[in-house]
Structure formats: structure tokens, C-alpha cells
Coordinates of C-alpha atoms in Angstrom, one line a residue:
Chain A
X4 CA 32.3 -15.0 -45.1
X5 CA 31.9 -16.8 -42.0
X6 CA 30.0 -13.7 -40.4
X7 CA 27.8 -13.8 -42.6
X8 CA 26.6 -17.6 -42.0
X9 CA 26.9 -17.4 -38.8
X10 CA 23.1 -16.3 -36.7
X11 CA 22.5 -14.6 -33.6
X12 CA 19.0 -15.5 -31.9
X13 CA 16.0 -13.1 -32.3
X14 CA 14.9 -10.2 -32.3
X15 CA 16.6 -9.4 -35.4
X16 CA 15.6 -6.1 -36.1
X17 CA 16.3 -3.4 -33.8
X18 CA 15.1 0.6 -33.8
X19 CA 16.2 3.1 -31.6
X20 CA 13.2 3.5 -29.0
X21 CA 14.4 2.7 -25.9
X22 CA 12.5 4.0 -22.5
X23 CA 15.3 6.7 -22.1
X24 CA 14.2 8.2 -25.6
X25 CA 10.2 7.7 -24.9
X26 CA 10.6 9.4 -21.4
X27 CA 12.2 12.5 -22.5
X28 CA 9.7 12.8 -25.5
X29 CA 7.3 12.7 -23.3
X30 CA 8.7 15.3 -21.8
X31 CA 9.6 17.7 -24.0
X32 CA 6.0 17.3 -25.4
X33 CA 4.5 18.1 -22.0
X34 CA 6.7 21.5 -22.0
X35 CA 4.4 23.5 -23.7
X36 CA 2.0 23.1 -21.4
X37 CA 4.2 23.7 -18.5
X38 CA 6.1 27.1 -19.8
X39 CA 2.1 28.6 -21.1
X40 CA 0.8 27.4 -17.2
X41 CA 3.6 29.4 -16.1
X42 CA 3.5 32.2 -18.3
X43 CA -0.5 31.9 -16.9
X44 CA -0.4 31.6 -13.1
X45 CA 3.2 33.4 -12.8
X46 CA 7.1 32.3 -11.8
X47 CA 5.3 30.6 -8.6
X48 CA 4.7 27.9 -10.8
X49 CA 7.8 27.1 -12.2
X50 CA 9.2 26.3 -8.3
X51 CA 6.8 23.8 -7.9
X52 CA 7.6 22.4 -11.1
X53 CA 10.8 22.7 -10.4
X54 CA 10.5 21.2 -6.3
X55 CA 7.9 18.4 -7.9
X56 CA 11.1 17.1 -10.3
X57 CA 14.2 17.2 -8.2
X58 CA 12.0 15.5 -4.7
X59 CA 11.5 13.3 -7.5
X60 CA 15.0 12.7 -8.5
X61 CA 16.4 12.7 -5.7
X62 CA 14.2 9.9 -4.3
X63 CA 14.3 7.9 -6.9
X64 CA 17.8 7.8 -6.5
X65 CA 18.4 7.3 -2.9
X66 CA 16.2 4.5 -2.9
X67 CA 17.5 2.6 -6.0
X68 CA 20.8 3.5 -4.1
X69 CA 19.4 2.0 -1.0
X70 CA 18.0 -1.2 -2.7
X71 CA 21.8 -1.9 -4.5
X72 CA 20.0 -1.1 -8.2
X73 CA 21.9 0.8 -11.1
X74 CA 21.4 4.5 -10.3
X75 CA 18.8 4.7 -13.7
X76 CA 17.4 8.3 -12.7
X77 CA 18.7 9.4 -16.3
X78 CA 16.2 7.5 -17.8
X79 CA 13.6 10.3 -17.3
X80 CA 11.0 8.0 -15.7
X81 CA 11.4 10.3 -12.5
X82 CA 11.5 13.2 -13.8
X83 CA 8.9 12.9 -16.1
X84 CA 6.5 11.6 -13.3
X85 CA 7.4 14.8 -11.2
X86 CA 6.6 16.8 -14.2
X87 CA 2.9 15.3 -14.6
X88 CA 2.9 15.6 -10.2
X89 CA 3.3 19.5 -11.0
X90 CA 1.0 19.7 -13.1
X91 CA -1.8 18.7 -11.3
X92 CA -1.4 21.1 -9.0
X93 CA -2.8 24.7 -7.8
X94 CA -0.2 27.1 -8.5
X95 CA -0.9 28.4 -5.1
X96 CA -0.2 24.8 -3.8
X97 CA 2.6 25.2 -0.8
X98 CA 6.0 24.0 -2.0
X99 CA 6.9 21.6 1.0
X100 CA 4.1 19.7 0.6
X101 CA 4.4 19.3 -3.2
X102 CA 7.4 17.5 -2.3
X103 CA 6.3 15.3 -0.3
X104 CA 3.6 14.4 -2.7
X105 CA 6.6 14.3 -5.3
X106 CA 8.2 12.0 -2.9
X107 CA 5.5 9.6 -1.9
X108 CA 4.4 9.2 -5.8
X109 CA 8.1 7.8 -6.0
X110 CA 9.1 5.8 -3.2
X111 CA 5.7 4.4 -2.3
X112 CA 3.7 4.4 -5.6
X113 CA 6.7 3.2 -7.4
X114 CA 9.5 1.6 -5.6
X115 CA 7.6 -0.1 -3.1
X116 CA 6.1 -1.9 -5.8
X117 CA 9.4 -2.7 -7.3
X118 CA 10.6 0.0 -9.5
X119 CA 10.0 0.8 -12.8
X120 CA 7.6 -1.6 -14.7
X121 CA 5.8 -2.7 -11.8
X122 CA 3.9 -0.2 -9.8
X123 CA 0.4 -0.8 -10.6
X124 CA -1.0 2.7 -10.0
X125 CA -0.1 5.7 -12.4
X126 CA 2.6 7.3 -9.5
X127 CA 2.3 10.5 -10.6
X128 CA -1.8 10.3 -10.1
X129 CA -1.3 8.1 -7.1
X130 CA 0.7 11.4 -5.6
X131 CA -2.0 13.6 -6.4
X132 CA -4.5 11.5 -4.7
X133 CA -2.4 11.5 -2.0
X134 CA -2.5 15.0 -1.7
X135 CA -5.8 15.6 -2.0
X136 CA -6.8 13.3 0.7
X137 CA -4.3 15.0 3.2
X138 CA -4.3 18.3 2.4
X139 CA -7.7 18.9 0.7
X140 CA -8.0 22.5 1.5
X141 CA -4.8 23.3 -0.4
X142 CA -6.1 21.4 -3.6
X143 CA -8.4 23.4 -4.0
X144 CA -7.6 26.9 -4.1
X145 CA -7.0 28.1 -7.6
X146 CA -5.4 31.8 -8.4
X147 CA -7.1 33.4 -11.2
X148 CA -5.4 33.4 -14.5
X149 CA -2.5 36.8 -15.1
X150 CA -3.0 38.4 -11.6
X151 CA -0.1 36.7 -10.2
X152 CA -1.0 37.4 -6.7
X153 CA -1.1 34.3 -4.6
X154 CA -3.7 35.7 -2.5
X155 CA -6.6 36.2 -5.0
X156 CA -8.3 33.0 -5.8
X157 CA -10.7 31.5 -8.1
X158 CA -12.9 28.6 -8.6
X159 CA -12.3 26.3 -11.5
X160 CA -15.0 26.2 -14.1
X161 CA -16.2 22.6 -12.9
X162 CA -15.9 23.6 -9.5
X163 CA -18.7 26.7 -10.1
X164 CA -20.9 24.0 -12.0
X165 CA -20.7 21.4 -9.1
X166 CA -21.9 23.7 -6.8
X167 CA -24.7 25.2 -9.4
X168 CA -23.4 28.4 -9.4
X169 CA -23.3 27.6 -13.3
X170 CA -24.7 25.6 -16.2
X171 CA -22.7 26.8 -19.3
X172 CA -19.5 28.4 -19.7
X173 CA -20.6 31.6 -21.2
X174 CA -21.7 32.0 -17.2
X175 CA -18.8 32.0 -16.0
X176 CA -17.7 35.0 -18.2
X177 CA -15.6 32.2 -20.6
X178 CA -15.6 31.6 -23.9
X179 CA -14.2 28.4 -26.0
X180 CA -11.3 30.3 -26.8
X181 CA -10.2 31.0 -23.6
X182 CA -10.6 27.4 -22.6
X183 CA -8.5 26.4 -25.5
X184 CA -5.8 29.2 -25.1
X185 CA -5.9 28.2 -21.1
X186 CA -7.5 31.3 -19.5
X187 CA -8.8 29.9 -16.4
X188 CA -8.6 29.0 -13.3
X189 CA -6.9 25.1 -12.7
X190 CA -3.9 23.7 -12.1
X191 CA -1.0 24.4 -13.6
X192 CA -0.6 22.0 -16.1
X193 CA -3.9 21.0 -17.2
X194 CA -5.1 24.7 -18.6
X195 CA -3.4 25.1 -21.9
X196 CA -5.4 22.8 -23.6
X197 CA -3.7 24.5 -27.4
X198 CA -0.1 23.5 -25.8
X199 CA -1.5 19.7 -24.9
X200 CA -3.1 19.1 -28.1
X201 CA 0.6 20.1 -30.1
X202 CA 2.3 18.0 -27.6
X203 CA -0.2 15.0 -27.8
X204 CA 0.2 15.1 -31.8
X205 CA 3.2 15.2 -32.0
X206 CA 3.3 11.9 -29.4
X207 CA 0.7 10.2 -32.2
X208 CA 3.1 11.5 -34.8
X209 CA 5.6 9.5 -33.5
X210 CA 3.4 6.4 -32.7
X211 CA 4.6 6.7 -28.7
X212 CA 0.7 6.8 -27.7
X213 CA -2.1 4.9 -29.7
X214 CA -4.9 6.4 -30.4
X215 CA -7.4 4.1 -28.2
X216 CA -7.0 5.5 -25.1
X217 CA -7.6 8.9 -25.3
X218 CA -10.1 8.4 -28.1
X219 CA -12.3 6.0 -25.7
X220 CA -12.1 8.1 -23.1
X221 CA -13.2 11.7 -24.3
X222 CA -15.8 10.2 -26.7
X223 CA -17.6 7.9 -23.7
X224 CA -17.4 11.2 -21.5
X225 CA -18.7 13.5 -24.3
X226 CA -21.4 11.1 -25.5
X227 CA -22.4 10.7 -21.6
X228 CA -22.3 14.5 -21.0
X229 CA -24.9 14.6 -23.6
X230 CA -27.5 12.2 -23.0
X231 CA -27.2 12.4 -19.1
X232 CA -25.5 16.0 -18.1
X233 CA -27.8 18.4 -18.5
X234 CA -31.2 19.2 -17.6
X235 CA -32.2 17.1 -20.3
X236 CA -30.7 15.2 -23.2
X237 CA -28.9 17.6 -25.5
X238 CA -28.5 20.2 -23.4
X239 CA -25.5 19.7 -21.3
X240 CA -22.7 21.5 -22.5
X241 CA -20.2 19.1 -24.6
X242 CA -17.2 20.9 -25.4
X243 CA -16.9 22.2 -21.8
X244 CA -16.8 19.5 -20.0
X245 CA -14.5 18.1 -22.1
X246 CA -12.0 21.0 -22.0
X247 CA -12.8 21.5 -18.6
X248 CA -10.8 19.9 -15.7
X249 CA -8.0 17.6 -16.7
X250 CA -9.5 15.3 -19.3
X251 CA -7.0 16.5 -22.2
X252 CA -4.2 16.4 -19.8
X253 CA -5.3 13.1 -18.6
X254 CA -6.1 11.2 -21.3
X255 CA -3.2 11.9 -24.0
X256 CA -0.4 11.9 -21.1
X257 CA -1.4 10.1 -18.0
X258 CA -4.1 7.4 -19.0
X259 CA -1.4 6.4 -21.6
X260 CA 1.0 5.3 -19.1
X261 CA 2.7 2.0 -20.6
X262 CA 3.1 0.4 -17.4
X263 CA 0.0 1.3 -16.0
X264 CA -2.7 0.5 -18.8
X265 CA -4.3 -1.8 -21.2
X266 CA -1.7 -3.8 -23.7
X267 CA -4.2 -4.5 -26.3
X268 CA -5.6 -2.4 -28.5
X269 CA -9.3 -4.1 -27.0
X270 CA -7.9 -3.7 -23.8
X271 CA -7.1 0.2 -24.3
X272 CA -10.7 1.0 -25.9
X273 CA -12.7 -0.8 -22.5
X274 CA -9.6 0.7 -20.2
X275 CA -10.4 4.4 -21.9
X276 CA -14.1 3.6 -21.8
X277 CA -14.1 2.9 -18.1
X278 CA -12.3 6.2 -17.7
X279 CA -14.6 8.4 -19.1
X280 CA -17.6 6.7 -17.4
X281 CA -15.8 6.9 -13.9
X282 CA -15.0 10.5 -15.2
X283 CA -18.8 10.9 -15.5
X284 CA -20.1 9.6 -12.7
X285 CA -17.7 11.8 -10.2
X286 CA -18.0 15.0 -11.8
X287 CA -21.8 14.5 -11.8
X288 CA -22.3 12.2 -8.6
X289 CA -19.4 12.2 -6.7
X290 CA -18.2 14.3 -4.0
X291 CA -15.1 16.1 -6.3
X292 CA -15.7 18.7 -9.4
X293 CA -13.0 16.5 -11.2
X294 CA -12.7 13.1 -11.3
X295 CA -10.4 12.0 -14.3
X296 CA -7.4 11.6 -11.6
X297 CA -9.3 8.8 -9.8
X298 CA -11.4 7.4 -13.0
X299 CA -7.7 6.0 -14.5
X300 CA -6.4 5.1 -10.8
X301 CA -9.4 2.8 -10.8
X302 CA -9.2 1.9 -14.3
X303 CA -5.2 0.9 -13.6
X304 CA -6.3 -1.3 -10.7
X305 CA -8.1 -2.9 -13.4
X306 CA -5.4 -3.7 -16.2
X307 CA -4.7 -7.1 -15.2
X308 CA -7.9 -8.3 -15.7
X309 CA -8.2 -6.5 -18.9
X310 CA -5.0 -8.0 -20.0
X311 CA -6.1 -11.1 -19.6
X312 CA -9.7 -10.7 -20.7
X313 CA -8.1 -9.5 -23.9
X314 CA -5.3 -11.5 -24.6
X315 CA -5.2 -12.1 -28.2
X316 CA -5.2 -16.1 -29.6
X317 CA -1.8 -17.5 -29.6
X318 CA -0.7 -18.7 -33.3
X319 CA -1.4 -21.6 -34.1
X320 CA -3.7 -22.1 -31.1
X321 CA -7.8 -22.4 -30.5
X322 CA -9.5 -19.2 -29.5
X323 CA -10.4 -20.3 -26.5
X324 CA -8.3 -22.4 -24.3
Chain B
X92 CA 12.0 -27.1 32.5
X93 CA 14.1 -25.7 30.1
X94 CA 14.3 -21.9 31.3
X95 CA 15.2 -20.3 27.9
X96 CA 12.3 -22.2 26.5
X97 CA 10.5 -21.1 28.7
X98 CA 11.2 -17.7 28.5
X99 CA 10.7 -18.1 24.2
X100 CA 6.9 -18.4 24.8
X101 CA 6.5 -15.1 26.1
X102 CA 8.9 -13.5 23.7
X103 CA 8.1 -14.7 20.4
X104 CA 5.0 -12.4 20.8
X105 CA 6.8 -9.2 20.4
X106 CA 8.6 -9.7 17.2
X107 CA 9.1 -12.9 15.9
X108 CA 5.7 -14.3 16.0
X109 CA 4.2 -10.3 16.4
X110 CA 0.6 -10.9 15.9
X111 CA -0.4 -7.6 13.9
X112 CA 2.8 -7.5 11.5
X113 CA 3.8 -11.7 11.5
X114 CA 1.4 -13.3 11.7
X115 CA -1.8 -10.7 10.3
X116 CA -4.4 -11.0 12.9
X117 CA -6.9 -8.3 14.9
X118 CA -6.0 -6.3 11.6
X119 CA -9.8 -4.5 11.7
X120 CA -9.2 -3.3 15.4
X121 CA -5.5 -2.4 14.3
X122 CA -6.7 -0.4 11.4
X123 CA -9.5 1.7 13.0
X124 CA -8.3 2.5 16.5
X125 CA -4.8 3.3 15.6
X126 CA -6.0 6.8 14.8
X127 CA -4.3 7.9 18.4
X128 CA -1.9 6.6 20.7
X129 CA -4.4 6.6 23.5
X130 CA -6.8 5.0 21.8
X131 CA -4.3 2.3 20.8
X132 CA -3.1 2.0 24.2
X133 CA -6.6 1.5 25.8
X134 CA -7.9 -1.1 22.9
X135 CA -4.2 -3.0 23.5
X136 CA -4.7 -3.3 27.0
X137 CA -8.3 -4.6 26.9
X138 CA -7.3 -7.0 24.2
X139 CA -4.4 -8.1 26.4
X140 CA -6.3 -8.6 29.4
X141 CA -8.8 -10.8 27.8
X142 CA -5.6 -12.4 26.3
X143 CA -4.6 -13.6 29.4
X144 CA -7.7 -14.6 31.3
X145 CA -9.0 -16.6 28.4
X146 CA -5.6 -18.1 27.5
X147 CA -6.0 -19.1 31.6
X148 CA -9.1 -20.2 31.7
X149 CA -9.0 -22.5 28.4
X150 CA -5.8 -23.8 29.1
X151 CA -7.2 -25.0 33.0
X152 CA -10.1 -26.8 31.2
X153 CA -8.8 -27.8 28.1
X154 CA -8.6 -31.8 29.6
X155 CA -12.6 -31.2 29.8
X156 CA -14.0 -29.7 26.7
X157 CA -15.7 -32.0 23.9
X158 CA -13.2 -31.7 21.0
X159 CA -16.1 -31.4 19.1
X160 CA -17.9 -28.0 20.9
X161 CA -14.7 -26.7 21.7
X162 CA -14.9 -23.1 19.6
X163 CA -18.6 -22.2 21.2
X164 CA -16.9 -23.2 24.5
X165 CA -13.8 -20.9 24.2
X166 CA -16.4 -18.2 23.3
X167 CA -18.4 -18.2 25.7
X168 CA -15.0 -18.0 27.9
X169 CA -13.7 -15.0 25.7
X170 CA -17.1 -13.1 25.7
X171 CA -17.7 -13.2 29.4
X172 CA -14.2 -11.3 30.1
X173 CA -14.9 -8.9 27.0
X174 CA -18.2 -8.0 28.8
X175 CA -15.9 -7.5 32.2
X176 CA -13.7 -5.4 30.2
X177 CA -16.5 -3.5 28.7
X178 CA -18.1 -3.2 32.3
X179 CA -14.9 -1.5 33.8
X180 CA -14.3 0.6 30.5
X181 CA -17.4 2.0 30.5
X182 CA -17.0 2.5 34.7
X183 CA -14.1 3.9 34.9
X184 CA -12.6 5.5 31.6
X185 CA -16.1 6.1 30.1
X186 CA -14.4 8.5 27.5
X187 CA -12.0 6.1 26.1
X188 CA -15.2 3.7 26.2
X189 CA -17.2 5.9 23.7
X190 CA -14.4 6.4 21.6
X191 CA -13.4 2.8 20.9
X192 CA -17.2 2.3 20.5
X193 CA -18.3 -0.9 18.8
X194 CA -14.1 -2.1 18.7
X195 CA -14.5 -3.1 22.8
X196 CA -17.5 -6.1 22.7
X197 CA -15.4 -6.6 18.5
X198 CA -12.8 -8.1 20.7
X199 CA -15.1 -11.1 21.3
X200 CA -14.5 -12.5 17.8
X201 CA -11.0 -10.7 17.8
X202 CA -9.1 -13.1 15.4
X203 CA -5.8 -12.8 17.9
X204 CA -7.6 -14.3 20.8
X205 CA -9.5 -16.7 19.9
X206 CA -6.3 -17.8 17.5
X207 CA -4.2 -18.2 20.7
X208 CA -6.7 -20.1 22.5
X209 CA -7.5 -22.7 19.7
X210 CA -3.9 -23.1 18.7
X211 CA -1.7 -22.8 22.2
X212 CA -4.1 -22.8 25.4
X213 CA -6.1 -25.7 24.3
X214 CA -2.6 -27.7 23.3
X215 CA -0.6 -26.2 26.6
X216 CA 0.1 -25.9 30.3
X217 CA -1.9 -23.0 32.1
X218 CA 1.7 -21.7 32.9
X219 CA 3.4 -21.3 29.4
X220 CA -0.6 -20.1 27.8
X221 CA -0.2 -17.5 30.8
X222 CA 3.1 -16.6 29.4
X223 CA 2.1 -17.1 25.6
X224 CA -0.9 -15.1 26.5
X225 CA 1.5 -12.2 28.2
X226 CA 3.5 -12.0 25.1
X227 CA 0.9 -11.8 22.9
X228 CA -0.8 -9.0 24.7
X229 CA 2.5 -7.4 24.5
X230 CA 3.2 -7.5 21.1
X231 CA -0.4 -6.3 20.0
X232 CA -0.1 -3.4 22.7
X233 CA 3.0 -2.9 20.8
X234 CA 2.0 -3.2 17.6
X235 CA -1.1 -1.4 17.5
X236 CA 0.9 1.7 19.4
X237 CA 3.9 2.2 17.0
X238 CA 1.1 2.4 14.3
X239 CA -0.5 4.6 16.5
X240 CA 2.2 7.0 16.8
X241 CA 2.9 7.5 13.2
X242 CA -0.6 8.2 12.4
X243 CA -1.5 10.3 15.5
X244 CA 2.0 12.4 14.7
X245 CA 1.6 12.6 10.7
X246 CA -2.1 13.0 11.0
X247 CA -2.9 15.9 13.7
X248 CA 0.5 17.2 14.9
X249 CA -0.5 15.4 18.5
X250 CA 1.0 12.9 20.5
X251 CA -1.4 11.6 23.2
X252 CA -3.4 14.8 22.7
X253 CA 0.2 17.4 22.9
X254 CA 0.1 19.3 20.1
X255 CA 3.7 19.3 18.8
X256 CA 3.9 21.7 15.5
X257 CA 1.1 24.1 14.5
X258 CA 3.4 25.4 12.1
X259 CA 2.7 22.7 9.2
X260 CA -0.6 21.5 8.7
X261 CA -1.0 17.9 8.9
X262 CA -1.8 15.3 6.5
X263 CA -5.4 14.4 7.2
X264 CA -5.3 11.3 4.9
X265 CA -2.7 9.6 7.9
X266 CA -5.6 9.6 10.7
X267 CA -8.0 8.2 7.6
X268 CA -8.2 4.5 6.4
X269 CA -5.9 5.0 3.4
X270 CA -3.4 6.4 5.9
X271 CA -3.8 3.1 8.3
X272 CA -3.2 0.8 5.3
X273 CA -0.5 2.5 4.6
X274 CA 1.6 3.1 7.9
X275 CA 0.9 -0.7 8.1
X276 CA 2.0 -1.9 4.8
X277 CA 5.1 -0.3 5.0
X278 CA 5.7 -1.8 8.8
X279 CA 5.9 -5.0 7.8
X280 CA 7.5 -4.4 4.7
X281 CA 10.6 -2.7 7.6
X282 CA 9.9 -5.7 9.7
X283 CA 10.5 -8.1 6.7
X284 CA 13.6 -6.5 5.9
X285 CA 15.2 -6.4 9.4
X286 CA 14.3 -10.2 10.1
X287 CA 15.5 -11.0 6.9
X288 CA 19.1 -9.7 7.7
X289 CA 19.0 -11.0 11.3
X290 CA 18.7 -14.7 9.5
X291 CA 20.9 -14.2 6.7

């Protein structure tokens, strides 16, 4: 009887999630991809897949060990951010220097920042970037899907249509269904767009993700590809650019980052929004074929002020104060 | 005079007070010449040189200068030994001249210099702004060569020019800007931690 009386202090009702579960759902839901990008681009794959998560590991360990933290490399943060790492690269991409990519996205994207919670850029994005700035030549040499033969390369779909060698996909000797099933040339995560798609339901399923990113962000690029990406309005291809590249990789998995985006559902719509449009404006402007890696590391730089642009009325308070 | 104190002045430029990683000044030369060590080297010791002279000069008139015209006075100071400095440069080294560029006449309204002249050589004796002005030099020479170092090394596989592996390609993005910010952030991050546990 006295149990009962007595009360604890809030919160009151309790589920299971906790960031161990989350991490590794998002990881099993990213497999899919992973196993059909190596059953695509061969075994070579699976070592940098397998390099990208254990430099990850590894470092995230020795330098939580280093600053006197709990060892938490069990929680799946790591690993899951060497996972996405891997998958934005070439399988022809040299091992070494997927490590140190691996490495970097950890100990200076992340724990410099102050662990888990606090970096401000997406680390596994922030590694990419990294490589591509320092070793751009690498990043950009594609083998061509079910040779596996390191030595024969091919340009990604978006890389032919930056450099007008292309205007639709049917050009490039592609049809939907191979961009769907993953039968291109791109990196090694980012192809199987059928796999993504089951994973990213599944994550919507299970209310991990809201809709509002990824929704924001392919509908601004799609409705931007049309009125402004071809030739004239209505004649730009849609559906490619939007299975093109990394855009379904990118905004189900990466632009969802908890740490790194929006909190509000306001916030998400404007933060998926300025993705696409950065999106946009780099695959048609910009320097890269792909620009959905750098449109959410801009966007995250952004979140505080979206945060607090959208911060929703306290109870009980005046709208604005 | 107190000998160690003396002695303090021209040492608290190379770590303690460290002008690039304590105290944050000169960061634009810092970040665009650090690409090589000899660049670094060559932009340290023109800075330093100008150190000293104008720390010299400002502290031997610093009784006669209007308080109130005293910045366009220690310009004019600073910018005639940056033009000497440029003048030799360009005589005798004219390659390292063309590849500091603009960054040699930038060290008029280098923040370091005129810092040290507004806040020590106009307060001090032309002896300790000598010495101030010494350590200073020092410590940016320093500075701006361990950053130097790391980027040449990372960047192109060189150190002053040597080519020391061919085997792995470098990391372009170290001899970039990003890589500059970089190298430098997480120097004074190190630097923070080691004076942290020298005072605790």
C-alpha cells in the first residue's frame, strides 16, 4: 500500500527506444543496400565496408578512452557512421585512405566537438567531404556495375549529364528499372535504390524518421528539376535526377540525422527544403555532378538557427516573446 | 633589474603568450602562407624583423608622440621597415618574394605588430620592447612553421621541397584553406590541453 502512494518525479511513462536500439535499426535497415552494392560492384566492396566500420570503432574508442568517457562504442553510433562513410564511396576507392576518412569523420567531426550529441556536422558526410577534397581523383572513379574488375571504370549517370555527354537516361543505355534495381555506376551504397526504399519504410514504419525531411527534400529538387533543369520547363528529366546520385540515400538516412537536423516538424520541412535547393543548384551550377553531400552539410550548419526560428510557443506563454 | 623578469618578456612569446595559438593574431598571414615550410619560414622572419625594429623605434619615441595620433604614428613606423623588408625580399630572395605575394607589404596592418607596439613598446623601455619584440618574432616564426610542417608533409609528401614518400598520394585538401583551419584548430586545441595540465 505504501508503494503505491508513494511518486517518483516525471517522466512517467517509459518505452523501450533508447539510442542503442535506434542505431542498430538503422543499421540493419541500411544492410540491404550494402549486401545488393556488394553483390553489384563485387567482394572489393565489402573491405571497405568492412575497413570504414572498425577505423571507426576503433577510434571512437581510443579517444573516449583517451578523454576518461565510458567506452559507449556498443551503442552503434560508430559503427553506423562508418557504415554511411562506406557507402559513399567508389568501390574502387583505396582502402587506406577510406580509413582515414573513417577516422577523421570520428575523431574530428565528432569528438572534437564533444562526442555524441554535439558535433554539428553529419560525421559521416563531413568524412566524405573530407575525402573528396584531398583525394579528388579517387572519388571519382566508378567501376561499372557486375564486371568486378577494378580496372574498368565508368562514369556515373550525373557525372555524363554534367559534362553534356547526356540529357536523358535512356542515353546512357539505362532504363528506370535499372536505376531502381541499382545497375549503375556510383558508390557503393547509394545504387540500390529498391534496397533503400524497404529500409527507409520500414524506418517510417517504426516512426524512427518523420516524414518531413526526406519529403521536403526530394519534392523541392523534383519540382526544381522541372521548371529549371532542362532545356526548358517540363523537359528535364524528373525521375532521374531524383534516383540519380545519392538523393534516396541522402535524404531517408543521412539528412535525418537526429543530432544534426531540424527538431521541429517546421524546422525539418525548411531544413529538407534547403537541401534540395542546395542539391539543385550544385548539380546544375556547381563544380560537382552531385551535390546532396554538401547541400545537408550546409543545411546542418544551419539547425541552430532553424531551431530557434521554429521554436514552438511555450504553454501558457505569448507567441512571441 | 630583476633578471628572471627580465628574461619572462622574451619568453612568454613562445608559448605562454604565443601570438598565433594564445593570443589569435596575424591569423590571415598564418593561414595562407603556411602551405610550406619555406614559405613560413621567410613570412616569420620578415614579420619578426619588422617586430623588432618597430617595437625599437616606438618604444625610443613613445615620450614624444601625441596620445591622440599615436596609431597613424606607429604606422608610418611599421610601413617604412615593411617596405625595407619588401625591398631586400624582392633583391635578394626574389622567388620567395613572388611566392608570398601580396602577404609581404599585408604585414603593414599585420594584427601581431601593430598589437605589440600599441600594447608593450609604447608602455615600455626600448630594452625589454627589444626583447618582447624578439620573443614575439620567435614565437610567430614558430608558430607559423609547426603549422607549416604538418601541411607541407600531409599535403605534398615534401618537406622544404624533399619529397619524402611517392608511394601514398597526399591529401590535397591539407595544402588548401580547409586543411589550414584545420591543422590550426586542432593546435590550439593540443596547446590548451598541455597548458591546462602544466597549471593544474
Amino acid at each position: 500500500m505504501q508503494n503505491k502512494l508513494s511518486l517518483s518525479i516525471s517522466p512517467h511513462i517509459r518505452k523501450k527506444e533508447s539510442i542503442t536500439r535506434i542505431m542498430w535499426t538503422v543499421f540493419l535497415c541500411l544492410l540491404p543496400s550494402g549486401i545488393a552494392g556488394i553483390f553489384i560492384f563485387g567482394i572489393r566492396s565489402l573491405w571497405i565496408i568492412f575497413a570504414c566500420i572498425s577505423t571507426a570503432m576503433l577510434t571512437e574508442a581510443l579517444i573516449l578512452f583517451l578523454r576518461h568517457k565510458k567506452l559507449a562504442i556498443a551503442d552503434g553510433s560508430a559503427a553506423l557512421t562508418g557504415l554511411l562513410l562506406a557507402y559513399n564511396l567508389p568501390s574502387t576507392f583505396p582502402v587506406w585512405m577510406a580509413c582515414v576518412g573513417s577516422f577523421f569523420a570520428i575523431a574530428v567531426c565528432k569528438q572534437a566537438f564533444g562526442g555524441l550529441g554535439r558535433n554539428i556536422f553529419n560525421p559521416a558526410l563531413a568524412g566524405r567531404a573530407f575525402l573528396v577534397i584531398a583525394w579528388p581523383k579517387y572519388m571519382v572513379s566508378f567501376s561499372k556495375p557486375f564486371i568486378y574488375v577494378d580496372s574498368i571504370t565508368a562514369a556515373t549517370p550525373l557525372n555524363l549529364l554534367k559534362q553534356g555527354r547526356i540529357e536523358s537516361i535512356q542515353q546512357a543505355g539505362l532504363d528506370y528499372f535499372d536505376m531502381f534495381l541499382g545497375n549503375r555506376g556510383g558508390c557503393i551504397g547509394e545504387v540500390c535504390i529498391a534496397c533503400l526504399i524497404l529500409g527507409a519504410i520500414f524506418l517510417l514504419w517504426r516512426r524512427i524518421i518523420s516524414w518531413h525531411i526526406p519529403a521536403s527534400f526530394i519534392t523541392t529538387l523534383a519540382l526544381l528539376t522541372f521548371f529549371l533543369g532542362g532545356p526548358q520547363v517540363g523537359q528535364a528529366d524528373v525521375l532521374f535526377s531524383i534516383m540519380a546520385g545519392g538523393v534516396v540515400l541522402g535524404a531517408f538516412f543521412m539528412a535525418t540525422d537526429y543530432v544534426t537536423s531540424a527538431l521541429t516538424d517546421k524546422g525539418k520541412l525548411i531544413f529538407g527544403f534547403g537541401c534540395g535547393l542546395l542539391t539543385f543548384i550544385i548539380r546544375k551550377w556547381g563544380g560537382y555532378p552531385e551535390g546532396v553531400s554538401f547541400a545537408i552539410l550546409i543545411m546542418n550548419a544551419t539547425v541552430p538557427l532553424l531551431d530557434r526560428f521554429c521554436s514552438p510557443r511555450i504553454y501558457g506563454y505569448e507567441k512571441n516573446t | 633589474m630583476d633578471m628572471k623578469k627580465t628574461l619572462k618578456e622574451f619568453t612568454k612569446g613562445i608559448l605562454r603568450e604565443n601570438p598565433v595559438f594564445v593570443i589569435a593574431l596575424g591569423l590571415c598571414p598564418t593561414l595562407a602562407v603556411s602551405v610550406s615550410l619555406e614559405n613560413a619560414l621567410g613570412m616569420g622572419l620578415a614579420a619578426s624583423f619588422v617586430l623588432l625594429f618597430s617595437n625599437l623605434l616606438i618604444s625610443a619615441i613613445r615620450n614624444i608622440v601625441p596620445a591622440r595620433i599615436r596609431i597613424p604614428c606607429f604606422i608610418v613606423v611599421i610601413a617604412s621597415f615593411v617596405t625595407i623588408v619588401e625591398l631586400l625580399m624582392a633583391a635578394f630572395s626574389p622567388q620567395l618574394a613572388r611566392q608570398l605575394g601580396i602577404f609581404v607589404p599585408l604585414i603593414v596592418v599585420n594584427c601581431i605588430i601593430l598589437g605589440r607596439a600599441e600594447s608593450f613598446a609604447s608602455r615600455n623601455t626600448v630594452f625589454l620592447s627589444v626583447l618582447d619584440g624578439l620573443g614575439m618574432g620567435l614565437g610567430f616564426t614558430l608558430a607559423l612553421s609547426l603549422i607549416a610542417v604538418i601541411r607541407e608533409f600531409l599535403g605534398s609528401g615534401k618537406i622544404l621541397g624533399h619529397v619524402l614518400f611517392e608511394s601514398f598520394p597526399p591529401a590535397t585538401i591539407m595544402i588548401l584553406a580547409p586543411g589550414a583551419l584545420l591543422t590550426m584548430g586542432l593546435l590550439i586545441g593540443l596547446i590548451n590541453l598541455i597548458t591546462s595540465r602544466n597549471k593544474g
